[in-house]
């Protein structure tokens, strides 16, 4: 039976008392839990760091960096390593910074390599009580970050984002002006929510989708008298968006419940039907011939130039951060273009299935094994400042958007930052420290601009969007790394991913008969280690069972 860690969290009133007590006296020697530890108020601490948007072109001494240094009396050295490869090189060199954000390394691996120290829970409660509040509201996060051998300490801290859970669904986009030109009855209710944005109240059925793609390819939807338009295009196969197509065949990306057994989507019988269906669509020229490419810019350009009338995306691409891609680039280039957003595809007689994250946890914040408690206290101040702006929303706005009244200003309500100078992420240090601090308020700042808000009643959790009922968490996920799943996955993922991609490509291109080769495909997955990997998950409860346990 899973332990209910909620009962072990100190009450917030006690956390507050600890903070007041610690602040009233001189710095104390840490006990075994770190409780009461304070940084030396007369010392300027040197803190090395890396995180999101810390590319090689990061500007040392950036606006955000200097603001943090001045506020906390620290000197920051930013290690320029963000991608998995560069982080691997950084760690292999023995130069792990004092603290870092990454999503590519598990706590188990970091501990096995003796790279990190644990973080006393009492110190997090003392310096970051707000993060504890979020963990209490979303207790599955405890499974991800508490030390399984000692629940009074964390192996790492998780940040937050509400963009990918309980916020909005991924979406499908169509050229609605083409649909109008062709007189296609979509079989769903469509509402015009802004000048050129239309929204469907339900998913498009697979049979209707095929009808639309056939018309886009063969019936001159743009009315130029030429046979120069194509069917479905998609960003790529590598970032999960292609999984939106799976909904049309009755399953979703990631780990599904296959008659009570955890299965990756690519090992399910429904996936076999998806491959056969796509093979048929490809043979009929209803899919972009380059749909299997991993270069999403190819698809974007085909949409932006009016060649393609359907693509996959997520609803937050209606916001200005996505000016380099459709739909915004298309709307800017073609004043006659109209866009239809739908929650996805569904089987005839079925429902949309959209995969969402099980928690709002975002990223992992690790602390170097050589950091002592006094410096850890300062690092936790740094964590709290960059995640929550130390309780000051203007600080958070500066960390995200740059200089006030230069790069942004408050709107007329004084609640929402309005961009003046649209910086790229990383410019002036924006997002480099605060990427993983997307509270509900910040999520609205970055995810609810005017065009997004126009259809918010469908996809925004702040409006209890009607599309949200189709969100589904994965069936099982080893949140605490308490099985051998992740270790096996890391050891076989190279061969496994390559084989799945190769088989998929051959299937879609019609180079193999899926029915005839499916059993051999499954046997090869087993040989690589798939069955051994998935058997590990049978030892842990499902996500829904975990939620029920924490609710007791």
Coordinates of C-alpha atoms in Angstrom, one line a residue:
X1 CA 0.0 0.0 0.0
X2 CA 1.4 3.4 -0.9
X3 CA 2.1 5.7 2.0
X4 CA 0.1 8.8 2.2
X5 CA 2.8 11.5 2.2
X6 CA 0.3 14.2 2.7
X7 CA 0.0 13.4 6.4
X8 CA 3.8 13.9 6.7
X9 CA 3.9 17.5 5.5
X10 CA 4.2 20.0 8.2
X11 CA 1.3 22.5 8.4
X12 CA 1.8 25.8 6.7
X13 CA 1.4 27.6 10.0
X14 CA 4.3 25.7 11.4
X15 CA 6.4 26.4 8.3
X16 CA 5.7 30.1 8.8
X17 CA 6.7 29.9 12.4
X18 CA 10.0 28.2 11.4
X19 CA 10.7 31.0 9.0
X20 CA 10.1 33.7 11.5
X21 CA 12.1 31.9 14.2
X22 CA 15.0 31.4 11.8
X23 CA 15.0 35.0 10.7
X24 CA 15.0 36.4 14.2
X25 CA 18.3 35.0 15.3
X26 CA 21.9 34.6 14.1
X27 CA 22.8 31.9 11.6
X28 CA 22.6 28.5 13.2
X29 CA 24.6 25.3 12.7
X30 CA 22.5 22.8 10.8
X31 CA 21.3 19.7 12.4
X32 CA 20.8 16.4 10.6
X33 CA 17.7 17.7 8.8
X34 CA 19.1 21.2 8.0
X35 CA 16.2 22.7 10.0
X36 CA 16.9 26.3 11.0
X37 CA 19.9 26.6 8.7
X38 CA 20.5 30.1 7.3
X39 CA 23.0 31.4 4.8
X40 CA 25.7 33.8 6.2
X41 CA 24.1 37.3 5.8
X42 CA 27.6 38.8 5.4
X43 CA 28.7 36.5 2.6
X44 CA 28.1 36.9 -1.1
X45 CA 27.6 33.4 -2.4
X46 CA 28.9 32.2 -5.8
X47 CA 26.3 30.0 -7.4
X48 CA 26.8 28.2 -10.7
X49 CA 23.7 27.2 -12.6
X50 CA 22.3 25.9 -15.8
X51 CA 18.7 25.6 -17.0
X52 CA 16.4 26.1 -19.9
X53 CA 17.5 28.7 -22.6
X54 CA 21.1 28.6 -21.4
X55 CA 22.4 28.1 -24.9
X56 CA 25.9 28.9 -26.0
X57 CA 24.8 32.4 -27.0
X58 CA 23.4 33.2 -23.5
X59 CA 24.6 36.7 -22.6
X60 CA 26.6 36.7 -19.4
X61 CA 25.5 39.4 -17.0
X62 CA 22.0 39.5 -18.6
X63 CA 19.2 41.7 -17.3
X64 CA 17.5 38.8 -15.5
X65 CA 20.8 37.5 -14.1
X66 CA 21.8 40.9 -12.6
X67 CA 18.3 41.4 -11.2
X68 CA 18.6 38.1 -9.3
X69 CA 22.1 38.8 -8.1
X70 CA 21.1 42.2 -6.7
X71 CA 18.0 40.8 -5.0
X72 CA 19.7 37.9 -3.3
X73 CA 23.3 39.1 -2.9
X74 CA 24.8 36.3 -5.0
X75 CA 27.1 36.0 -8.0
X76 CA 25.7 33.7 -10.7
X77 CA 27.8 31.8 -13.2
X78 CA 25.6 30.4 -16.0
X79 CA 27.0 27.1 -17.5
X80 CA 25.9 27.1 -21.1
X81 CA 24.4 23.6 -21.4
X82 CA 20.8 23.0 -22.2
X83 CA 20.3 20.1 -24.5
X84 CA 20.6 16.5 -23.4
X85 CA 23.9 16.1 -25.2
X86 CA 25.5 19.1 -23.7
X87 CA 24.2 18.3 -20.2
X88 CA 25.7 14.8 -20.6
X89 CA 29.1 16.4 -21.5
X90 CA 28.9 18.8 -18.6
X91 CA 28.2 16.0 -16.1
X92 CA 30.8 13.7 -17.6
X93 CA 33.4 16.4 -17.3
X94 CA 32.8 16.5 -13.5
X95 CA 31.7 20.1 -13.8
X96 CA 28.1 19.9 -12.6
X97 CA 27.0 23.3 -11.5
X98 CA 25.8 24.0 -7.9
X99 CA 22.3 23.7 -9.1
X100 CA 20.6 22.9 -12.4
X101 CA 17.3 22.2 -14.2
X102 CA 17.0 19.3 -16.5
X103 CA 14.3 16.9 -17.7
X104 CA 16.7 14.3 -19.2
X105 CA 18.1 12.8 -16.0
X106 CA 16.3 10.8 -13.4
X107 CA 16.9 11.2 -9.6
X108 CA 18.0 7.6 -9.4
X109 CA 20.6 8.1 -12.1
X110 CA 21.9 11.3 -10.5
X111 CA 22.1 9.6 -7.2
X112 CA 23.9 6.5 -8.6
X113 CA 26.5 8.8 -10.1
X114 CA 26.8 10.5 -6.7
X115 CA 26.3 13.9 -8.4
X116 CA 23.6 15.3 -6.2
X117 CA 22.7 15.8 -2.5
X118 CA 19.3 15.4 -1.0
X119 CA 17.4 18.4 0.1
X120 CA 15.9 18.4 3.6
X121 CA 12.2 18.8 3.6
X122 CA 12.3 21.2 6.5
X123 CA 14.6 23.5 4.5
X124 CA 12.2 23.5 1.6
X125 CA 9.3 24.3 4.0
X126 CA 11.4 27.1 5.5
X127 CA 12.5 28.8 2.2
X128 CA 10.0 27.6 -0.3
X129 CA 6.6 27.1 1.5
X130 CA 4.7 28.0 -1.7
X131 CA 6.1 25.0 -3.5
X132 CA 5.0 22.8 -0.7
X133 CA 1.5 24.2 -1.1
X134 CA 1.5 23.1 -4.8
X135 CA 2.8 19.7 -3.9
X136 CA 0.0 19.2 -1.4
X137 CA -2.6 20.1 -4.0
X138 CA -0.9 17.8 -6.5
X139 CA 0.4 15.0 -4.2
X140 CA 1.5 12.7 -7.0
X141 CA 4.5 15.1 -7.3
X142 CA 5.7 13.8 -4.0
X143 CA 6.1 10.4 -5.7
X144 CA 8.4 12.0 -8.1
X145 CA 10.7 14.0 -5.8
X146 CA 10.8 12.5 -2.3
X147 CA 13.6 10.3 -1.4
X148 CA 12.0 6.8 -1.2
X149 CA 14.4 5.8 1.6
X150 CA 13.7 8.9 3.7
X151 CA 10.5 10.9 3.1
X152 CA 11.9 13.8 5.2
X153 CA 14.1 14.8 2.2
X154 CA 13.8 15.4 -1.5
X155 CA 16.1 14.0 -4.2
X156 CA 15.2 17.0 -6.3
X157 CA 12.5 19.7 -6.6
X158 CA 9.9 19.9 -9.4
X159 CA 8.8 23.1 -11.0
X160 CA 5.4 23.8 -12.4
X161 CA 3.4 24.4 -15.5
X162 CA -0.3 24.2 -16.1
X163 CA 0.0 24.3 -19.9
X164 CA 0.1 20.6 -20.4
X165 CA -2.3 19.3 -17.7
X166 CA -5.9 20.6 -17.0
X167 CA -5.3 23.5 -19.2
X168 CA -5.9 22.9 -22.9
X169 CA -6.0 20.0 -25.3
X170 CA -3.7 19.6 -28.3
X171 CA -5.6 20.4 -31.4
X172 CA -6.1 19.8 -35.1
X173 CA -6.3 22.8 -37.5
X174 CA -8.0 23.0 -40.8
X175 CA -8.3 25.7 -43.5
X176 CA -11.9 26.5 -42.9
X177 CA -12.2 28.7 -46.0
X178 CA -11.4 25.6 -48.0
X179 CA -14.1 23.6 -46.2
X180 CA -16.5 26.4 -46.9
X181 CA -15.5 26.5 -50.6
X182 CA -16.1 22.8 -50.9
X183 CA -19.4 22.8 -49.0
X184 CA -18.4 20.0 -46.6
X185 CA -20.7 19.2 -43.8
X186 CA -18.4 18.4 -40.9
X187 CA -21.0 16.7 -38.7
X188 CA -20.1 19.0 -35.7
X189 CA -21.2 22.4 -34.5
X190 CA -18.8 25.2 -35.5
X191 CA -18.7 28.6 -33.9
X192 CA -16.9 31.7 -35.1
X193 CA -15.0 33.0 -32.1
X194 CA -13.0 35.8 -33.7
X195 CA -12.5 37.4 -37.1
X196 CA -10.9 34.4 -38.8
X197 CA -10.9 31.7 -36.1
X198 CA -13.6 29.0 -35.9
X199 CA -14.0 26.2 -33.3
X200 CA -15.7 22.8 -33.5
X201 CA -17.5 21.6 -30.4
X202 CA -16.4 18.0 -31.0
X203 CA -13.8 15.9 -32.8
X204 CA -14.0 15.0 -36.4
X205 CA -14.8 11.4 -37.2
X206 CA -12.2 9.3 -39.1
X207 CA -14.5 8.8 -42.0
X208 CA -15.2 12.5 -42.3
X209 CA -11.5 13.3 -42.0
X210 CA -10.8 11.0 -44.9
X211 CA -13.5 12.8 -46.9
X212 CA -12.0 16.2 -46.1
X213 CA -8.5 15.1 -47.1
X214 CA -9.8 13.6 -50.4
X215 CA -11.5 16.9 -51.2
X216 CA -8.4 19.0 -50.2
X217 CA -6.3 16.9 -52.6
X218 CA -8.7 16.4 -55.5
X219 CA -11.3 19.2 -55.6
X220 CA -9.3 22.4 -55.9
X221 CA -10.2 23.8 -52.4
X222 CA -8.4 27.1 -53.0
X223 CA -10.2 27.7 -56.3
X224 CA -7.1 28.5 -58.3
X225 CA -7.9 26.0 -61.1
X226 CA -4.8 23.9 -60.4
X227 CA -4.2 20.5 -58.7
X228 CA -1.6 21.9 -56.3
X229 CA -2.9 21.2 -52.8
X230 CA -2.1 18.3 -50.5
X231 CA -3.7 16.4 -47.6
X232 CA -2.6 16.0 -44.0
X233 CA 0.8 17.3 -43.0
X234 CA 2.2 17.2 -39.5
X235 CA 5.1 18.7 -37.5
X236 CA 7.1 15.5 -37.0
X237 CA 7.0 12.0 -35.5
X238 CA 9.4 12.8 -32.7
X239 CA 7.7 15.2 -30.3
X240 CA 4.4 13.3 -29.7
X241 CA 2.1 15.4 -31.8
X242 CA 1.7 12.6 -34.3
X243 CA 0.0 10.8 -31.5
X244 CA -3.0 13.0 -32.0
X245 CA -3.8 10.8 -35.0
X246 CA -4.0 7.8 -32.7
X247 CA -7.2 9.1 -31.2
X248 CA -8.9 8.3 -34.5
X249 CA -8.1 4.6 -33.9
X250 CA -9.3 4.5 -30.3
X251 CA -6.0 4.9 -28.3
X252 CA -3.6 7.6 -27.3
X253 CA 0.2 8.1 -27.2
X254 CA 2.3 6.9 -24.3
X255 CA 1.1 4.1 -22.0
X256 CA -2.4 2.8 -22.5
X257 CA -4.6 0.3 -20.6
X258 CA -4.8 -2.8 -22.8
X259 CA -7.2 -5.0 -20.9
X260 CA -5.6 -4.2 -17.6
X261 CA -2.0 -4.4 -18.8
X262 CA 0.2 -1.4 -19.4
X263 CA 1.3 -1.2 -23.1
X264 CA 3.1 1.5 -25.0
X265 CA 1.0 2.7 -27.9
X266 CA 3.3 1.2 -30.5
X267 CA 2.8 -2.3 -29.3
X268 CA -1.0 -2.3 -29.3
X269 CA -3.4 -3.9 -31.8
X270 CA -5.0 -0.5 -32.3
X271 CA -1.6 0.8 -33.4
X272 CA -1.5 -1.9 -36.0
X273 CA -4.8 -0.6 -37.3
X274 CA -3.4 2.9 -37.3
X275 CA -0.5 1.8 -39.5
X276 CA -2.8 0.0 -41.9
X277 CA -5.0 3.0 -42.1
X278 CA -2.2 5.4 -42.7
X279 CA -0.7 3.1 -45.3
X280 CA -4.0 3.3 -47.2
X281 CA -4.2 7.1 -46.9
X282 CA -0.6 7.4 -48.1
X283 CA -1.3 5.1 -51.1
X284 CA -4.2 7.3 -52.0
X285 CA -2.1 10.5 -51.8
X286 CA -4.1 11.9 -49.0
X287 CA -1.1 12.4 -46.8
X288 CA 1.8 14.7 -47.4
X289 CA 4.6 12.6 -49.0
X290 CA 7.0 14.1 -46.4
X291 CA 4.7 13.4 -43.4
X292 CA 7.2 10.9 -42.0
X293 CA 9.9 13.5 -41.9
X294 CA 11.3 14.7 -38.5
X295 CA 11.6 18.3 -39.8
X296 CA 8.5 20.2 -38.7
X297 CA 9.5 23.3 -40.5
X298 CA 8.8 21.5 -43.8
X299 CA 5.1 21.1 -42.7
X300 CA 4.9 24.7 -41.4
X301 CA 6.1 26.1 -44.7
X302 CA 3.5 24.0 -46.7
X303 CA 0.7 25.4 -44.5
X304 CA 2.1 28.9 -44.5
X305 CA 2.3 29.0 -48.3
X306 CA -1.2 27.6 -48.8
X307 CA -0.2 24.2 -50.0
X308 CA -1.6 22.2 -47.1
X309 CA -4.9 22.7 -45.4
X310 CA -4.5 20.5 -42.3
X311 CA -1.9 20.2 -39.6
X312 CA -1.4 19.2 -36.0
X313 CA -0.4 21.6 -33.2
X314 CA -1.4 22.6 -29.8
X315 CA -3.8 25.4 -28.9
X316 CA -1.1 27.6 -27.3
X317 CA 0.2 28.2 -30.8
X318 CA -2.5 30.8 -31.0
X319 CA -0.3 33.0 -28.8
X320 CA 2.4 35.3 -30.0
X321 CA 5.4 33.2 -28.9
X322 CA 4.5 31.0 -32.0
X323 CA 4.8 33.8 -34.6
X324 CA 7.2 31.6 -36.6
X325 CA 4.6 28.9 -37.3
X326 CA 1.0 28.3 -38.3
X327 CA -1.6 29.3 -37.6
X328 CA -0.3 32.8 -36.9
X329 CA 2.1 33.0 -39.8
X330 CA -0.6 31.8 -42.2
X331 CA -3.1 34.4 -40.9
X332 CA -0.5 37.1 -41.3
X333 CA 0.5 36.0 -44.8
X334 CA -3.0 35.3 -46.2
X335 CA -5.7 37.8 -45.3
X336 CA -8.3 35.5 -46.7
X337 CA -7.4 32.4 -44.7
X338 CA -9.8 31.2 -42.1
X339 CA -8.8 28.6 -39.5
X340 CA -10.9 25.8 -37.9
X341 CA -9.7 24.4 -34.6
X342 CA -11.0 21.0 -33.4
X343 CA -10.1 18.8 -30.4
X344 CA -8.9 16.0 -32.6
X345 CA -10.0 13.0 -34.4
X346 CA -12.3 10.2 -33.2
X347 CA -13.3 6.8 -34.4
X348 CA -16.7 6.6 -36.0
X349 CA -19.0 6.2 -33.0
X350 CA -16.2 6.9 -30.5
X351 CA -14.7 9.8 -28.7
X352 CA -11.5 11.9 -28.8
X353 CA -8.7 10.6 -26.6
X354 CA -6.1 13.3 -25.8
X355 CA -3.0 12.4 -23.6
X356 CA -2.1 14.8 -20.9
X357 CA 0.5 14.8 -18.1
X358 CA -0.5 13.2 -14.8
X359 CA 0.7 16.2 -12.8
X360 CA 1.7 19.9 -13.4
X361 CA 5.3 18.9 -12.4
X362 CA 7.8 20.4 -14.8
X363 CA 11.5 19.8 -14.9
X364 CA 13.8 18.6 -12.1
X365 CA 16.0 20.9 -10.0
X366 CA 19.1 19.2 -8.7
X367 CA 21.7 20.4 -6.2
X368 CA 25.3 19.4 -6.4
X369 CA 26.6 16.8 -3.9
X370 CA 29.3 19.2 -2.7
X371 CA 26.9 22.0 -1.6
X372 CA 26.7 22.4 2.2
X373 CA 23.6 23.3 4.1
X374 CA 24.3 27.1 4.3
X375 CA 24.8 27.3 0.6
X376 CA 21.8 25.1 0.0
X377 CA 19.7 27.6 2.0
X378 CA 20.9 30.3 -0.5
X379 CA 20.1 28.1 -3.5
X380 CA 16.6 27.5 -2.1
X381 CA 16.2 31.3 -1.9
X382 CA 17.3 31.4 -5.5
X383 CA 14.8 28.6 -6.4
X384 CA 12.0 30.5 -4.6
X385 CA 12.8 33.8 -6.3
X386 CA 13.0 32.4 -9.8
X387 CA 9.9 30.2 -9.5
X388 CA 7.6 32.6 -7.6
X389 CA 9.2 36.0 -7.9
X390 CA 9.5 36.0 -4.1
X391 CA 5.7 36.6 -4.1
X392 CA 6.0 39.8 -6.3
X393 CA 4.3 39.4 -9.7
X394 CA 6.3 42.2 -11.1
X395 CA 9.5 40.3 -10.4
X396 CA 8.1 37.3 -12.3
X397 CA 7.0 39.5 -15.2
X398 CA 10.6 40.8 -15.5
X399 CA 12.1 37.4 -15.4
X400 CA 9.8 36.3 -18.2
X401 CA 9.5 39.3 -20.4
X402 CA 12.4 41.6 -19.6
X403 CA 12.6 45.3 -18.6
X404 CA 9.3 46.9 -17.5
X405 CA 8.2 49.8 -19.9
X406 CA 10.9 48.8 -22.3
X407 CA 10.0 45.2 -23.2
X408 CA 6.5 45.0 -21.6
X409 CA 4.0 47.0 -19.6
X410 CA 0.9 46.2 -17.5
X411 CA -2.4 46.3 -19.2
X412 CA -5.2 48.6 -18.1
X413 CA -6.1 46.3 -15.2
X414 CA -2.6 46.1 -13.9
X415 CA -2.8 42.3 -13.9
X416 CA -1.5 41.2 -17.3
X417 CA 1.9 42.0 -18.9
X418 CA 1.6 43.3 -22.4
X419 CA 4.6 42.8 -24.6
X420 CA 6.2 46.0 -26.2
X421 CA 9.3 44.4 -27.5
X422 CA 8.8 40.7 -28.3
X423 CA 12.0 39.1 -27.1
X424 CA 13.0 35.5 -28.0
X425 CA 13.3 33.2 -25.1
X426 CA 16.8 33.6 -23.6
X427 CA 17.1 37.2 -24.7
X428 CA 18.1 39.4 -21.7
X429 CA 18.0 36.1 -19.7
X430 CA 14.3 35.9 -20.0
X431 CA 13.0 32.3 -19.3
X432 CA 16.6 31.2 -18.6
X433 CA 15.9 31.1 -14.9
X434 CA 12.1 31.1 -14.8
X435 CA 11.1 28.5 -17.4
X436 CA 9.9 26.1 -14.7
X437 CA 7.9 28.6 -12.7
X438 CA 4.6 28.6 -14.6
X439 CA 2.0 29.0 -11.9
X440 CA -1.7 29.4 -12.9
X441 CA -1.2 33.2 -13.1
X442 CA 1.9 32.9 -15.3
X443 CA 0.3 30.3 -17.5
X444 CA -2.5 32.8 -18.2
X445 CA 0.2 35.5 -19.0
X446 CA 1.9 33.3 -21.5
X447 CA -0.9 31.1 -22.7
X448 CA -4.0 33.3 -22.9
X449 CA -3.5 36.1 -25.4
X450 CA -6.4 37.6 -27.3
X451 CA -6.8 34.9 -30.0
X452 CA -6.4 32.1 -27.5
X453 CA -8.9 33.7 -25.1
X454 CA -11.5 33.9 -28.0
X455 CA -12.0 30.2 -27.8
X456 CA -11.2 29.7 -24.2
X457 CA -14.5 28.3 -23.3
X458 CA -13.5 25.2 -25.3
X459 CA -9.9 24.6 -24.2
X460 CA -9.0 26.8 -21.2
X461 CA -9.2 25.4 -17.7
X462 CA -9.8 28.9 -16.3
X463 CA -13.2 28.7 -18.2
X464 CA -13.8 25.0 -17.5
X465 CA -13.4 24.4 -21.2
X466 CA -15.7 21.8 -22.8
X467 CA -12.9 20.1 -24.6
X468 CA -11.2 19.2 -21.3
X469 CA -13.4 16.2 -20.8
X470 CA -11.4 14.3 -23.4
X471 CA -8.1 14.6 -21.5
X472 CA -6.7 11.3 -20.3
X473 CA -3.6 10.7 -18.1
X474 CA -1.4 7.8 -19.0
X475 CA -2.5 4.5 -17.5
X476 CA 0.7 3.9 -15.6
X477 CA 3.8 6.0 -15.0
X478 CA 6.7 5.1 -12.7
X479 CA 6.6 8.6 -11.0
X480 CA 9.0 7.6 -8.2
X481 CA 11.4 5.4 -10.3
X482 CA 10.6 2.6 -7.9
X483 CA 10.9 -0.1 -10.6
X484 CA 13.5 -1.0 -13.1
X485 CA 11.4 0.5 -16.0
X486 CA 13.4 3.7 -16.5
X487 CA 16.8 1.9 -16.3
X488 CA 15.8 -0.7 -18.8
X489 CA 14.3 2.0 -21.0
X490 CA 17.5 4.0 -21.0
X491 CA 19.5 0.9 -21.9
X492 CA 17.3 -0.2 -24.8
X493 CA 15.7 3.0 -26.0
X494 CA 18.2 3.6 -28.8
X495 CA 17.5 0.2 -30.5
X496 CA 13.8 0.3 -29.6
X497 CA 13.1 3.7 -31.0
X498 CA 15.1 3.0 -34.1
X499 CA 13.2 -0.2 -34.8
X500 CA 9.8 1.2 -34.1
X501 CA 10.5 4.2 -36.4
X502 CA 11.9 1.9 -39.1
X503 CA 8.8 -0.4 -39.0
X504 CA 6.5 2.6 -39.0
X505 CA 8.1 4.1 -42.0
X506 CA 8.0 0.9 -44.0
X507 CA 4.4 0.5 -43.1
X508 CA 3.3 3.9 -44.0
X509 CA 5.2 3.8 -47.3
X510 CA 3.6 0.5 -48.2
X511 CA 6.9 -1.4 -48.2
X512 CA 5.5 -4.1 -45.9
X513 CA 2.2 -5.9 -45.2
X514 CA 1.4 -4.9 -41.7
X515 CA -0.9 -8.0 -41.0
X516 CA 1.8 -10.4 -42.3
X517 CA 4.6 -8.8 -40.4
X518 CA 2.9 -7.8 -37.1
X519 CA 3.8 -10.9 -35.1
X520 CA 7.4 -10.7 -36.2
X521 CA 7.4 -7.0 -35.2
X522 CA 6.2 -7.9 -31.7
X523 CA 8.8 -10.6 -31.4
X524 CA 11.5 -8.2 -32.3
X525 CA 10.2 -5.7 -29.7
X526 CA 10.4 -8.6 -27.2
X527 CA 14.0 -9.5 -28.3
X528 CA 15.1 -5.9 -27.8
X529 CA 13.7 -5.9 -24.3
X530 CA 10.2 -4.3 -24.5
X531 CA 8.4 -7.0 -22.6
X532 CA 11.0 -7.0 -19.8
X533 CA 10.7 -3.3 -19.5
X534 CA 6.9 -3.2 -19.4
X535 CA 6.7 -6.1 -16.9
X536 CA 8.3 -3.7 -14.4
X537 CA 5.2 -1.5 -14.5
X538 CA 2.9 -4.3 -13.4
X539 CA 4.3 -4.0 -9.9
X540 CA 2.9 -0.5 -9.4
X541 CA -0.6 0.9 -9.2
X542 CA -2.2 2.8 -12.0
X543 CA -2.2 6.6 -12.0
X544 CA -5.9 6.6 -11.1
X545 CA -5.3 4.2 -8.2
X546 CA -2.5 6.4 -6.9
X547 CA -4.8 9.4 -7.0
X548 CA -7.5 7.4 -5.1
X549 CA -5.0 6.4 -2.5
X550 CA -3.8 10.0 -1.9
X551 CA -7.5 11.1 -1.6
X552 CA -8.1 8.8 1.3

